[in-house]
Coordinates of C-alpha atoms in Angstrom, one line a residue:
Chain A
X1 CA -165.8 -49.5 -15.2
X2 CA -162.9 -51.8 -15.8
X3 CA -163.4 -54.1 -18.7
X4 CA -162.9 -58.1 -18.3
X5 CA -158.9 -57.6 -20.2
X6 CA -158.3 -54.5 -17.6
X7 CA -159.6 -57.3 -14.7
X8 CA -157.1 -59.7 -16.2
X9 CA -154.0 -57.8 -16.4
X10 CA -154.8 -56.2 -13.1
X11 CA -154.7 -60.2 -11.9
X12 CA -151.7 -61.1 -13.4
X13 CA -149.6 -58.6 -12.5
X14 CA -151.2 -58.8 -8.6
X15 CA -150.2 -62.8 -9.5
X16 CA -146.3 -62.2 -9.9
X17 CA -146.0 -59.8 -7.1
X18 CA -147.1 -62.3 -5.1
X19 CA -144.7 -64.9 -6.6
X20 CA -142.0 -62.7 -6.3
X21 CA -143.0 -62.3 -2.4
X22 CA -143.1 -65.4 -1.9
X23 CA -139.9 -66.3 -3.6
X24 CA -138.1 -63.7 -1.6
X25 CA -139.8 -65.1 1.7
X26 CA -138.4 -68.3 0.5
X27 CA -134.8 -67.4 -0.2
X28 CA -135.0 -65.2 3.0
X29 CA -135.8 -68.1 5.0
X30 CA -132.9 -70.2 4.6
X31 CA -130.8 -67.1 4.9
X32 CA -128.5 -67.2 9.1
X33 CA -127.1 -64.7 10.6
X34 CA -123.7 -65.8 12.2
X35 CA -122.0 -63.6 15.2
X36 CA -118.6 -64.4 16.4
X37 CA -118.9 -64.7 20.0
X38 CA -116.4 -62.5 22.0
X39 CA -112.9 -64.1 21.9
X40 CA -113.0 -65.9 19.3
X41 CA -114.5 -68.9 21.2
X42 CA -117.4 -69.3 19.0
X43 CA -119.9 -68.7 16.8
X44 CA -123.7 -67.9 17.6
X45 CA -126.1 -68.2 14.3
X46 CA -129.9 -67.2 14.4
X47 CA -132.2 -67.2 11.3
X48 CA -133.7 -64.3 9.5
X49 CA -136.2 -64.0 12.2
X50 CA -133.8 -64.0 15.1
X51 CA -134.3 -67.5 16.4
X52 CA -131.4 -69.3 17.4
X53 CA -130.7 -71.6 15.3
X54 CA -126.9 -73.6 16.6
X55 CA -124.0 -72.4 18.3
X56 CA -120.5 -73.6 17.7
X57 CA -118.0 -73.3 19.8
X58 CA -114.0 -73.8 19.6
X59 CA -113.3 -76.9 21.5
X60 CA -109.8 -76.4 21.7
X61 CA -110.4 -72.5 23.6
X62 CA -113.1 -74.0 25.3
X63 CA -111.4 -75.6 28.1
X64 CA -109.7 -73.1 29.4
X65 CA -112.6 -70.5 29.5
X66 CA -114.7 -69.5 32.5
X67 CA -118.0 -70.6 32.3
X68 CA -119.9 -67.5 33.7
X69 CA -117.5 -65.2 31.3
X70 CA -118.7 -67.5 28.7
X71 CA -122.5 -67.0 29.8
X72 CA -122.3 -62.9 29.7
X73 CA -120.4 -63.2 26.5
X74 CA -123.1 -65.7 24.4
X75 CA -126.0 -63.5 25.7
X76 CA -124.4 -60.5 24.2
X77 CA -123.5 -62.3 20.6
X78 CA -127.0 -63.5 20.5
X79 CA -128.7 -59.9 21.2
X80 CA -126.1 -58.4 18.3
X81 CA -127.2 -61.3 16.2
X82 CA -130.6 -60.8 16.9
X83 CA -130.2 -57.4 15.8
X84 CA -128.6 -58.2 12.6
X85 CA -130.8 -60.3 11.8
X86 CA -134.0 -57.7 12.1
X87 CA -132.1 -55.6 9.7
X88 CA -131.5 -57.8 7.0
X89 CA -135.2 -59.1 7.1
X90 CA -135.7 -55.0 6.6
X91 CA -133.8 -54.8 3.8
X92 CA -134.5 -57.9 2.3
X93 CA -138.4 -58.3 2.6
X94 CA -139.1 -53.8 2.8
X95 CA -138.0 -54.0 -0.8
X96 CA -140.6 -56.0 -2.2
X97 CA -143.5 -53.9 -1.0
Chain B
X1 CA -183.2 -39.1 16.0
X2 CA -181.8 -41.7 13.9
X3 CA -179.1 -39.5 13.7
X4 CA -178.2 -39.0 17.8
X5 CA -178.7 -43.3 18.1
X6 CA -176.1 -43.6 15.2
X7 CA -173.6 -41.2 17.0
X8 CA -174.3 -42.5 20.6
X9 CA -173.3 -46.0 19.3
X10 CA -170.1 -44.6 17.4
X11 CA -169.3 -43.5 20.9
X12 CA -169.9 -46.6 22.6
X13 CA -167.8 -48.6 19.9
X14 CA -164.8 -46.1 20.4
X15 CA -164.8 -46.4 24.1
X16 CA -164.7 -49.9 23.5
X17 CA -162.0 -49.6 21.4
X18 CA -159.9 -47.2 23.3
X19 CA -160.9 -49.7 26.6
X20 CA -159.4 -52.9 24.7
X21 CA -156.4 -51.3 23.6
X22 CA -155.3 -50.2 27.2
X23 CA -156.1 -53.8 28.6
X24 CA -153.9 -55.2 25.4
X25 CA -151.2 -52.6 26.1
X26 CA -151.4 -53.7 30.1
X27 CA -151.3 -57.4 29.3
X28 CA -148.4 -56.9 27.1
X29 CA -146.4 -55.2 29.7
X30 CA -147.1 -57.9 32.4
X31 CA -146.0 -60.7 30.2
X32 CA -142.6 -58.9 29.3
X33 CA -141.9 -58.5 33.0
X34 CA -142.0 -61.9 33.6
X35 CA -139.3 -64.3 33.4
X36 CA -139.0 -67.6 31.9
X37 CA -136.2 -70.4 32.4
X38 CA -135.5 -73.7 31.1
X39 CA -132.8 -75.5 32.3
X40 CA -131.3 -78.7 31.7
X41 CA -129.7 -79.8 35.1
X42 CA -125.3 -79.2 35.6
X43 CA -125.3 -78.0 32.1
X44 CA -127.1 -74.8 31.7
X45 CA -129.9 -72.6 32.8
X46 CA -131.5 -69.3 30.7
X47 CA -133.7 -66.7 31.2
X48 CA -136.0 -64.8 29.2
X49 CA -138.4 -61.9 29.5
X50 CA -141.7 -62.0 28.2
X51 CA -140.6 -61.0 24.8
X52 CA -138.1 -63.7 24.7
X53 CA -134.9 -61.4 24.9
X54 CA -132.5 -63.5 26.4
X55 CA -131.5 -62.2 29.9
X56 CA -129.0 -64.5 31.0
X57 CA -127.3 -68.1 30.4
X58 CA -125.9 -69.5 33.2
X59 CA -123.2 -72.2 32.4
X60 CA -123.1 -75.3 35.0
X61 CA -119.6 -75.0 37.0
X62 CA -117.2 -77.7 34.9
X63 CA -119.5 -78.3 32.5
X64 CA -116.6 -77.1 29.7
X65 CA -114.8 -80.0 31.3
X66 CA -113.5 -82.6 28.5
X67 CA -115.7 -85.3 30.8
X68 CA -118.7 -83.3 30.5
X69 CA -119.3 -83.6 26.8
X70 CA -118.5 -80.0 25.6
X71 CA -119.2 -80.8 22.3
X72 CA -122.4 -81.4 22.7
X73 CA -122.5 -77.7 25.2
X74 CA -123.8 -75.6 21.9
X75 CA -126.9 -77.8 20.9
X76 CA -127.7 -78.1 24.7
X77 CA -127.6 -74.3 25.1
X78 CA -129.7 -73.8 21.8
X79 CA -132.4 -76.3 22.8
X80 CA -132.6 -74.5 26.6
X81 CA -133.0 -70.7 24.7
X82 CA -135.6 -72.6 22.7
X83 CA -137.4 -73.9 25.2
X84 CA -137.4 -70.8 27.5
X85 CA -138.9 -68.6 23.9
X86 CA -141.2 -71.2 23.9
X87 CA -142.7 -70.6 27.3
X88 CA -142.4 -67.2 27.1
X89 CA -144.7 -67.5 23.8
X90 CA -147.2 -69.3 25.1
X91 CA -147.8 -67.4 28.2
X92 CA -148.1 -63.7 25.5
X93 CA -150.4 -66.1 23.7
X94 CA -152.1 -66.6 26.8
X95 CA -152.5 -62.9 28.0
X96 CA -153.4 -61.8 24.3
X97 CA -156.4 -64.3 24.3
X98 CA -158.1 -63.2 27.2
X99 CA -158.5 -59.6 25.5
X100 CA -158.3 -60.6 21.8
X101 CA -160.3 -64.2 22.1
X102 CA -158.4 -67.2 21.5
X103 CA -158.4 -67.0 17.7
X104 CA -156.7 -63.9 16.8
X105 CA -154.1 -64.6 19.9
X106 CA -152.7 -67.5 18.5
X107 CA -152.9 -65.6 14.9
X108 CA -150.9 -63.0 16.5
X109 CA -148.1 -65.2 18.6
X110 CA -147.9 -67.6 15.6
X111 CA -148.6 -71.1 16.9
X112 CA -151.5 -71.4 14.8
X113 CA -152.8 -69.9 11.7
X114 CA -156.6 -68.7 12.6
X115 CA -159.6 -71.0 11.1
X116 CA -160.6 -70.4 8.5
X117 CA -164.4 -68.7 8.3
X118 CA -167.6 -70.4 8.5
X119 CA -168.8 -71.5 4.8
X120 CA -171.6 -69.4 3.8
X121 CA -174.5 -71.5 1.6
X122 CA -173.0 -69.8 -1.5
X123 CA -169.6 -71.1 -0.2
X124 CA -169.7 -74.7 -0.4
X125 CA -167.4 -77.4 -1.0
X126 CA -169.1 -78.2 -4.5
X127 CA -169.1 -74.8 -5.9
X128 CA -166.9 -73.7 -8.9
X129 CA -164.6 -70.8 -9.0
X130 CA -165.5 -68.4 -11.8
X131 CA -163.0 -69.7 -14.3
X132 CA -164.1 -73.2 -13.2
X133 CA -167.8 -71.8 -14.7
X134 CA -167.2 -71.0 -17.3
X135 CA -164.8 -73.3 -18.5
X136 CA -167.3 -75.7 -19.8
X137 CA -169.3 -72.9 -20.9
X138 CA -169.8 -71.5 -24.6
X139 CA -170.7 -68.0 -24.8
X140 CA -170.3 -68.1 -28.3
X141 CA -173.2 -66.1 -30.3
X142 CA -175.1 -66.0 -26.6
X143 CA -175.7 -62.2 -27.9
X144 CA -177.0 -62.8 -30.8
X145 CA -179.4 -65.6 -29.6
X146 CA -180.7 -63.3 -27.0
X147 CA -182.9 -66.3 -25.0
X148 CA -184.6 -63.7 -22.8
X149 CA -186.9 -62.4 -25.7
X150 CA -189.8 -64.9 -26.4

């Protein structure tokens, strides 16, 4: 049977784990995932979870694109993105566990 | 006898199981064949699948025009993906509560973080938390007065 000071350290330590967690959910959080779109015409960023967060385009190269190109182009920056960012939240939240 | 009841209901429980779990897996797969667009009108129009992949973005002819406020083309864009997830979201929600119950759907999909559990009598709002307790409490020499004996 664990005594009360066993009980206690057992609580602290369970205590900073989940700090540290939580910390590390925090800083992962703010962390995005930016993916050149093809060309150089842009940039596509999505968050740690792989929502889209902004897109940036050139606005110079912009003009003289074509607009379903451009389409077929931002789909496949997002999914690369997307994928990025699923392996980062690997890395960075698998550790703590 | 006891014995045969207690095995005949472990049965039932794992059919039941085995019975949700193919209606979850089926009402999974219908939701991520569907497709959901949001558009906003001679700008841009996307599709998702019911997992919220993006399938396509269709670009509005001249809408990269100088006239057409390009600069305003990758927030437009970012709103419509948005949007489309969004749909897309709610209608897994959807599907997921009619096998899970509304609760643990929306626990799952993320819109809403499941209520918390009914207060038991021993749970209520006035009660103390152990170190609460004992805080004002002095167990000092509480051995040694040993108030159960007469």
């Amino acid at each position: 049977m664990a005594s009360l000071n066993e009980l206690e350290i057992l609580v602290a330590e369970r205590t900073r784990e989940f700090k540290a967690l939580q910390q590390k959910s925090a800083d992962a959080a703010g962390k995005v995932i930016g993916e050149p779109v093809a060309g150089g015409t842009g940039l596509v960023q999505v968050d740690i979870t792989g929502r889209l967060v902004g897109i940036e385009f050139d606005q110079e190269r912009l003009r003289s694109l074509d607009e379903r190109r451009l389409g077929r182009q931002l789909v496949e920056a997002i999914r690369t993105a997307e994928t990025k960012a699923a392996t980062v939240r690997d890395v960075l939240l698998g550790e703590s566990t | 006898m006891w014995l045969m009841n207690a095995l005949d209901e472990i049965e039932a429980a794992v059919q039941k199981s085995a019975a949700r779990q193919q209606q979850l897996a089926q009402a999974q797969a219908e939701v991520a064949e569907r497709r959901f667009t949001d558009e906003i009108p001679d700008v841009v129009r996307v599709t998702v699948n019911g997992t919220g992949d993006v399938l396509e973005i269709e670009l509005a002819a001249g809408c990269l025009d100088t006239g057409r406020q390009p600069h305003l083309l990758g927030e437009r864009i970012t709103r419509a993906v948005g949007n489309a997830r969004r749909q897309s979201a709610l209608a897994a929600r959807d599907a997921l509560s009619e096998v899970l119950g509304e609760q643990v759907a929306h626990w799952l999909v993320g819109d809403e973080e499941p209520k918390p559990e009914r207060r038991s009598p021993r749970n209520r709002p006035g009660d103390k938390g152990t170190e609460d307790y004992f805080e004002d409490k002095d167990a000092k020499g509480f051995l040694e007065e040993q108030p159960w004996l007469p």
